[in-house]
C-alpha cells in the first residue's frame, strides 16, 4: 500500500560520495529552472528541507479535515452536506498525494505519521481554531483555502518534480473549495439579520489567523533564503500576505489604500498569538491531536487488510485465486 519507490537506495548510494558531476548537474538543473526528479542526486539538506515541508503540508491537509468534518452532520441542507463531504474528502486526497510525494524522497509514511502523532512535526496553526457556527465553514473555505491557494500556486513551479505535480492537482481542487466558501458566506450575507451577523462574526474570527498562515515576517523566517535559492520557495511570506490582503480587503480598522506603496496597509498581526498556537496552546490543539491519533488507531485494520491484499497479489502462485 505504500509507495513502491527505490529512491531511498538511489539517493543513499549517490549521496554518500557525491561525484562532482552529480552536484554540478543538480546546480545546472536548478539554474535552468528544470525539475529535480527522485532518481537525481540531490544535496542532503535539499532532501531534508523538502521532506519537512511536504510532510508538514500533508499533515495540515489531514488535520484540516477535522474542523469542517465537525459540521457534516449539521450542514443546513442535503446539498450543503454533499458539497462539504466532497470537500473534506478532497483534503484527505491532498494528504495522500503529499505523503506519496514525500515518500519519493526516501521516507516512509508510517514514520511521518509517527512524527505528527508524537508532536515532533507540526501542521498549520489555523486548524487549531474552533468551528463555532455553520458560517465558519464558509469562512474557512473563503479565507483559509483562499490563503492556501495564494501560498500554493507558486509551489506548482517548485524545483522538485513530484511535489510540483501534486500541487497542480491540489490547487485546482482548492479553487473549488474557495468558491464554495464564498458562496456560503454570500448566501448568509443576503439572509436574515441573524445570518448576516453569523457570517460577519466568522469572518472576523478567521481573518487574523488567515494572515498568520503566510508564516512569520520574512526577517524572522529561518529557512526562506535557502529555499528560495533552491527554487522551492518563489515568493516571501510578506509578499504573499500582502497580495492576499489586497485581494480580500477585510475587517481591519487600520486597513487603508496606500497610493505610494500601491498596496493596502493593514493592522499589526499578533505574532505572540501565532507563537502560542504553534507551541500547542491554541484553542483546539489537544483535541485535534487526540482525534488524529484515535483515527489512526481505528484505521489499523484497513492498513492491515490493504497490506494483506497487496501481499497476496504479489504471489504469482495465487493467480488462480485472483482470477476467480
Ligand atoms: Fe487541501
Ligand atoms: Fe481545501
CSV table of C-alpha atoms and ligand atoms in Angstrom, one decimal:
chain,number,residue,atom,x,y,z
A,1,UNK,CA,0.0,0.0,0.0
A,2,UNK,CA,3.0,2.3,0.4
A,3,UNK,CA,4.8,3.9,-2.5
A,4,UNK,CA,6.9,1.5,-4.4
A,5,UNK,CA,10.0,3.6,-5.0
A,6,UNK,CA,13.6,2.7,-4.9
A,7,UNK,CA,14.8,6.3,-4.4
A,8,UNK,CA,16.0,5.8,-0.8
A,9,UNK,CA,18.6,3.4,-2.0
A,10,UNK,CA,19.4,5.5,-5.1
A,11,UNK,CA,19.8,8.6,-3.0
A,12,UNK,CA,21.8,6.9,-0.4
A,13,UNK,CA,24.3,5.4,-2.8
A,14,UNK,CA,24.9,8.6,-4.6
A,15,UNK,CA,24.6,10.9,-1.5
A,16,UNK,CA,27.5,9.4,0.4
A,17,UNK,CA,30.2,10.5,-2.0
A,18,UNK,CA,28.5,12.7,-4.5
A,19,UNK,CA,30.5,12.6,-7.7
A,20,UNK,CA,31.4,16.1,-8.6
A,21,UNK,CA,29.5,15.9,-11.8
A,22,UNK,CA,26.3,14.9,-9.9
A,23,UNK,CA,26.4,18.1,-7.8
A,24,UNK,CA,27.2,20.1,-10.9
A,25,UNK,CA,24.2,18.6,-12.7
A,26,UNK,CA,22.0,19.4,-9.7
A,27,UNK,CA,23.1,23.1,-9.8
A,28,UNK,CA,22.6,23.3,-13.5
A,29,UNK,CA,19.1,21.9,-13.3
A,30,UNK,CA,18.2,24.4,-10.6
A,31,UNK,CA,19.7,27.3,-12.5
A,32,UNK,CA,17.9,26.3,-15.7
A,33,UNK,CA,14.6,26.1,-13.7
A,34,UNK,CA,14.3,22.4,-14.6
A,35,UNK,CA,12.9,19.8,-12.3
A,36,UNK,CA,14.8,17.6,-9.9
A,37,UNK,CA,13.3,14.0,-10.0
A,38,UNK,CA,13.6,11.3,-7.4
A,39,UNK,CA,16.3,9.4,-9.2
A,40,UNK,CA,18.6,12.5,-9.4
A,41,UNK,CA,21.3,13.2,-7.0
A,42,UNK,CA,20.4,16.0,-4.5
A,43,UNK,CA,22.1,17.6,-1.5
A,44,UNK,CA,21.1,16.1,1.8
A,45,UNK,CA,19.9,19.5,3.0
A,46,UNK,CA,17.6,19.9,0.0
A,47,UNK,CA,16.1,16.4,0.6
A,48,UNK,CA,15.6,17.2,4.3
A,49,UNK,CA,14.0,20.6,3.6
A,50,UNK,CA,11.6,19.1,1.2
A,51,UNK,CA,10.7,16.2,3.5
A,52,UNK,CA,10.0,18.6,6.3
A,53,UNK,CA,7.9,20.9,4.1
A,54,UNK,CA,6.0,18.3,2.3
A,55,UNK,CA,5.3,16.4,5.5
A,56,UNK,CA,4.1,19.4,7.3
A,57,UNK,CA,1.9,20.2,4.3
A,58,UNK,CA,0.5,16.7,4.2
A,59,UNK,CA,-0.2,16.8,8.0
A,60,UNK,CA,-2.1,20.1,7.5
A,61,UNK,CA,-4.3,18.5,4.9
A,62,UNK,CA,-5.5,15.7,7.1
A,63,UNK,CA,-5.8,17.6,10.3
A,64,UNK,CA,-7.7,20.2,8.3
A,65,UNK,CA,-10.4,17.7,7.8
A,66,UNK,CA,-11.4,17.9,11.4
A,67,UNK,CA,-12.8,21.5,11.9
A,68,UNK,CA,-15.1,21.2,8.9
A,69,UNK,CA,-15.8,17.5,9.4
A,70,UNK,CA,-17.5,18.6,12.6
A,71,UNK,CA,-20.2,20.2,10.5
A,72,UNK,CA,-21.0,17.4,8.1
A,73,UNK,CA,-23.9,16.1,10.3
A,74,UNK,CA,-25.2,19.6,10.9
A,75,UNK,CA,-25.0,21.1,7.4
A,76,UNK,CA,-28.2,23.1,6.8
A,77,UNK,CA,-29.3,21.2,3.7
A,78,UNK,CA,-28.6,17.9,1.8
A,79,UNK,CA,-26.9,20.0,-1.0
A,80,UNK,CA,-24.6,21.7,1.5
A,81,UNK,CA,-23.9,18.3,3.2
A,82,UNK,CA,-22.9,16.7,-0.2
A,83,UNK,CA,-20.6,19.6,-1.0
A,84,UNK,CA,-19.0,19.6,2.4
A,85,UNK,CA,-18.4,15.8,2.3
A,86,UNK,CA,-16.8,16.2,-1.1
A,87,UNK,CA,-14.6,19.0,0.2
A,88,UNK,CA,-13.4,17.2,3.3
A,89,UNK,CA,-12.7,14.1,1.2
A,90,UNK,CA,-10.6,16.2,-1.2
A,91,UNK,CA,-8.4,17.2,1.8
A,92,UNK,CA,-7.8,13.5,2.6
A,93,UNK,CA,-6.8,13.1,-1.1
A,94,UNK,CA,-4.4,16.1,-0.8
A,95,UNK,CA,-2.8,14.4,2.2
A,96,UNK,CA,-2.4,11.2,0.1
A,97,UNK,CA,-0.7,12.9,-2.8
A,98,UNK,CA,1.6,14.7,-0.5
A,99,UNK,CA,2.6,11.7,1.6
A,100,UNK,CA,3.3,9.9,-1.7
A,101,UNK,CA,5.4,12.8,-2.9
A,102,UNK,CA,7.4,12.7,0.4
A,103,UNK,CA,7.9,9.0,0.0
A,104,UNK,CA,9.7,9.6,-3.3
A,105,UNK,CA,12.4,11.2,-1.1
A,106,UNK,CA,13.0,8.0,0.7
A,107,UNK,CA,10.9,8.4,3.9
A,108,UNK,CA,8.2,6.1,5.0
A,109,UNK,CA,4.6,7.3,5.5
A,110,UNK,CA,4.4,5.5,8.9
A,111,UNK,CA,7.5,7.4,10.0
A,112,UNK,CA,5.9,10.8,9.1
A,113,UNK,CA,2.6,9.9,10.8
A,114,UNK,CA,4.6,9.0,13.9
A,115,UNK,CA,6.4,12.3,13.8
A,116,UNK,CA,3.0,14.0,13.7
A,117,UNK,CA,1.4,11.9,16.4
A,118,UNK,CA,4.2,12.5,18.8
A,119,UNK,CA,4.2,16.2,18.1
A,120,UNK,CA,7.7,16.3,16.6
A,121,UNK,CA,6.3,17.6,13.3
A,122,UNK,CA,3.7,20.4,13.0
A,123,UNK,CA,0.7,21.2,10.9
A,124,UNK,CA,-0.8,24.6,10.0
A,125,UNK,CA,-1.7,26.5,13.1
A,126,UNK,CA,-5.0,27.6,11.5
A,127,UNK,CA,-6.6,24.3,12.2
A,128,UNK,CA,-6.3,24.8,16.0
A,129,UNK,CA,-9.2,27.3,15.9
A,130,UNK,CA,-12.7,26.0,16.6
A,131,UNK,CA,-15.6,26.0,14.1
A,132,UNK,CA,-18.4,27.5,16.2
A,133,UNK,CA,-21.1,28.1,13.6
A,134,UNK,CA,-22.0,27.0,10.1
A,135,UNK,CA,-20.7,30.3,8.8
A,136,UNK,CA,-17.2,29.2,9.9
A,137,UNK,CA,-17.3,26.5,7.2
A,138,UNK,CA,-17.8,29.4,4.7
A,139,UNK,CA,-15.0,31.5,6.3
A,140,UNK,CA,-12.6,28.5,6.2
A,141,UNK,CA,-13.4,27.9,2.5
A,142,UNK,CA,-13.1,31.6,1.5
A,143,UNK,CA,-10.2,32.7,3.7
A,144,UNK,CA,-8.3,29.6,4.7
A,145,UNK,CA,-8.5,27.8,1.4
A,146,UNK,CA,-8.0,31.2,-0.3
A,147,UNK,CA,-4.8,31.8,1.7
A,148,UNK,CA,-3.7,28.3,0.9
A,149,UNK,CA,-4.1,28.9,-2.8
A,150,UNK,CA,-2.0,32.1,-2.6
A,151,UNK,CA,0.7,30.1,-0.9
A,152,UNK,CA,0.4,27.0,-3.0
A,153,UNK,CA,0.1,28.2,-6.6
A,154,UNK,CA,3.8,29.1,-6.7
A,155,UNK,CA,4.6,25.6,-5.5
A,156,UNK,CA,3.3,24.3,-8.8
A,157,UNK,CA,6.7,25.6,-10.1
A,158,UNK,CA,8.7,24.1,-7.3
A,159,UNK,CA,12.0,22.6,-8.3
A,160,UNK,CA,11.1,19.1,-7.0
A,161,UNK,CA,9.0,17.4,-9.7
A,162,UNK,CA,6.7,15.1,-7.6
A,163,UNK,CA,5.8,18.0,-5.2
A,164,UNK,CA,5.2,20.4,-8.1
A,165,UNK,CA,2.9,17.9,-9.9
A,166,UNK,CA,1.0,17.1,-6.8
A,167,UNK,CA,0.4,20.8,-6.3
A,168,UNK,CA,-1.1,21.3,-9.7
A,169,UNK,CA,-3.9,19.0,-8.9
A,170,UNK,CA,-4.3,20.2,-5.4
A,171,UNK,CA,-4.6,23.9,-6.5
A,172,UNK,CA,-7.4,23.0,-8.9
A,173,UNK,CA,-9.4,21.5,-6.1
A,174,UNK,CA,-8.6,24.3,-3.7
A,175,UNK,CA,-10.2,26.8,-6.1
A,176,UNK,CA,-13.4,24.8,-5.8
A,177,UNK,CA,-13.1,24.9,-2.0
A,178,UNK,CA,-12.7,28.7,-2.1
A,179,UNK,CA,-15.7,29.2,-4.3
A,180,UNK,CA,-17.9,27.0,-2.1
A,181,UNK,CA,-16.8,29.0,1.0
A,182,UNK,CA,-17.5,32.3,-0.8
A,183,UNK,CA,-20.9,31.0,-1.8
A,184,UNK,CA,-21.9,30.0,1.8
A,185,UNK,CA,-20.9,33.5,3.1
A,186,UNK,CA,-22.6,35.2,0.1
A,187,UNK,CA,-25.9,33.3,0.9
A,188,UNK,CA,-25.7,34.1,4.6
A,189,UNK,CA,-24.9,37.8,4.0
A,190,UNK,CA,-28.2,38.0,2.0
A,191,UNK,CA,-30.2,36.3,4.7
A,192,UNK,CA,-31.8,37.3,8.0
A,193,UNK,CA,-30.0,39.8,10.3
A,194,UNK,CA,-29.0,36.8,12.4
A,195,UNK,CA,-27.4,35.1,9.4
A,196,UNK,CA,-25.6,38.2,8.4
A,197,UNK,CA,-24.2,38.6,12.0
A,198,UNK,CA,-23.1,35.0,11.9
A,199,UNK,CA,-21.2,35.5,8.7
A,200,UNK,CA,-19.6,38.7,9.9
A,201,UNK,CA,-18.5,37.0,13.2
A,202,UNK,CA,-17.0,34.1,11.4
A,203,UNK,CA,-15.0,36.4,9.0
A,204,UNK,CA,-13.8,38.5,12.0
A,205,UNK,CA,-12.5,35.4,13.8
A,206,UNK,CA,-10.8,33.8,10.9
A,207,UNK,CA,-9.3,36.9,9.3
A,208,UNK,CA,-6.2,37.3,11.5
A,209,UNK,CA,-5.4,33.7,11.8
A,210,UNK,CA,-5.6,33.5,8.0
A,211,UNK,CA,-3.0,36.3,7.7
A,212,UNK,CA,-0.8,34.2,10.0
A,213,UNK,CA,-1.0,31.3,7.6
A,214,UNK,CA,1.6,33.0,5.4
A,215,UNK,CA,4.1,32.4,8.2
A,216,UNK,CA,6.2,34.8,10.3
A,217,UNK,CA,7.6,38.0,8.7
A,218,UNK,CA,10.4,37.3,6.3
A,219,UNK,CA,13.1,38.8,8.6
A,220,UNK,CA,12.1,36.2,11.3
A,221,UNK,CA,11.7,33.2,8.8
A,222,UNK,CA,14.5,30.8,9.3
A,223,UNK,CA,14.7,28.8,6.1
A,224,UNK,CA,13.5,31.3,3.5
A,225,UNK,CA,16.7,32.3,1.8
A,226,UNK,CA,18.0,28.8,1.1
A,227,UNK,CA,14.6,27.6,0.0
A,228,UNK,CA,14.4,30.4,-2.5
A,229,UNK,CA,17.8,29.7,-3.9
A,230,UNK,CA,16.8,26.0,-4.4
A,231,UNK,CA,13.6,27.0,-6.3
A,232,UNK,CA,11.4,25.5,-3.6
A,233,UNK,CA,10.0,28.9,-2.4
A,234,UNK,CA,9.2,31.5,-5.0
A,235,UNK,CA,8.0,34.5,-3.0
A,236,UNK,CA,8.5,35.8,0.5
A,237,UNK,CA,5.9,35.4,3.3
A,238,UNK,CA,5.2,39.1,3.5
A,239,UNK,CA,4.8,39.5,-0.3
A,240,UNK,CA,2.2,36.7,-0.4
A,241,UNK,CA,0.4,38.0,2.7
A,242,UNK,CA,0.2,41.5,1.1
A,243,UNK,CA,-1.3,40.0,-2.1
A,244,UNK,CA,-3.9,38.2,-0.1
A,245,UNK,CA,-4.8,41.4,1.8
A,246,UNK,CA,-5.0,43.4,-1.4
A,247,UNK,CA,-7.3,40.8,-2.9
A,248,UNK,CA,-9.6,40.3,0.0
A,249,UNK,CA,-9.7,43.6,1.9
A,250,UNK,CA,-11.5,42.8,5.2
A,251,UNK,CA,-12.3,43.5,8.8
A,252,UNK,CA,-9.5,45.7,9.9
A,253,UNK,CA,-10.0,49.3,11.2
A,254,UNK,CA,-6.4,50.1,10.1
A,255,UNK,CA,-6.9,48.9,6.5
A,256,UNK,CA,-6.1,51.8,4.1
A,257,UNK,CA,-5.1,52.0,0.5
A,258,UNK,CA,-1.5,53.4,0.3
A,259,UNK,CA,-1.0,55.0,-3.1
A,260,UNK,CA,2.7,55.3,-2.6
A,261,UNK,CA,3.2,51.6,-2.0
A,262,UNK,CA,0.4,50.6,-4.4
A,263,UNK,CA,-0.9,48.3,-1.7
A,264,UNK,CA,-3.2,48.2,1.3
A,265,UNK,CA,-1.7,49.0,4.7
A,266,UNK,CA,-3.1,46.8,7.4
A,267,UNK,CA,-3.1,46.4,11.1
A,268,UNK,CA,-0.5,44.7,13.3
A,269,UNK,CA,-0.7,41.0,13.4
A,270,UNK,CA,-0.5,39.4,16.9
A,271,UNK,CA,2.6,37.3,16.4
A,272,UNK,CA,2.5,36.2,20.1
A,273,UNK,CA,-0.8,34.5,19.3
A,274,UNK,CA,0.8,32.6,16.4
A,275,UNK,CA,3.7,31.6,18.7
A,276,UNK,CA,1.3,30.4,21.3
A,277,UNK,CA,-0.7,28.3,18.9
A,278,UNK,CA,2.4,26.8,17.4
A,279,UNK,CA,3.6,25.9,20.9
A,280,UNK,CA,0.4,23.9,21.4
A,281,UNK,CA,-1.6,26.4,23.4
A,282,UNK,CA,-4.2,27.2,20.7
A,283,UNK,CA,-7.9,26.6,21.4
A,284,UNK,CA,-8.1,23.2,19.8
A,285,UNK,CA,-4.5,21.7,19.6
A,286,UNK,CA,-5.1,18.9,22.2
A,287,UNK,CA,-8.5,18.0,20.7
A,288,UNK,CA,-7.1,17.8,17.1
A,289,UNK,CA,-4.2,15.6,18.1
A,290,UNK,CA,-6.4,13.3,20.2
A,291,UNK,CA,-8.8,12.7,17.4
A,292,UNK,CA,-6.0,12.2,14.8
A,293,UNK,CA,-4.3,9.5,17.0
A,294,UNK,CA,-7.7,7.9,17.6
A,295,UNK,CA,-8.5,7.9,13.8
A,296,UNK,CA,-5.1,6.3,13.1
A,297,UNK,CA,-5.7,3.6,15.7
A,298,UNK,CA,-9.2,3.0,14.4
A,299,UNK,CA,-7.8,2.7,10.9
A,300,UNK,CA,-5.3,0.0,11.7
A,301,UNK,CA,-7.4,-2.8,10.4
A,302,UNK,CA,-7.8,-1.0,7.0
A,303,UNK,CA,-4.0,-0.7,6.6
A,304,UNK,CA,-3.5,-4.4,7.6
A,305,UNK,CA,-6.2,-5.5,5.2
A,306,UNK,CA,-4.7,-3.5,2.4
A,307,UNK,CA,-1.2,-4.9,3.1
A,308,UNK,CA,-2.6,-8.5,3.2
A,309,UNK,CA,-4.3,-7.8,-0.2
A,310,UNK,CA,-1.1,-6.4,-1.7
A,311,UNK,CA,1.0,-9.3,-0.4
A,312,UNK,CA,-1.5,-11.7,-1.9
A,313,UNK,CA,-1.4,-10.0,-5.3
A,314,UNK,CA,2.4,-10.2,-5.2
A,315,UNK,CA,2.2,-14.0,-5.1
A,316,UNK,CA,2.1,-15.4,-8.6
A,317,UNK,CA,1.2,-18.9,-7.3
A,318,UNK,CA,-2.1,-17.4,-6.2
A,319,UNK,CA,-3.0,-16.1,-9.7
A,320,UNK,CA,-5.8,-18.7,-9.8
A,321,UNK,CA,-7.4,-17.1,-6.8
A,322,UNK,CA,-7.1,-13.6,-8.2
A,323,UNK,CA,-8.7,-14.6,-11.5
A,324,UNK,CA,-11.7,-16.2,-9.9
B,1,LIG,FE1,-6.3,20.9,0.6
B,2,LIG,FE1,-9.0,22.9,0.6
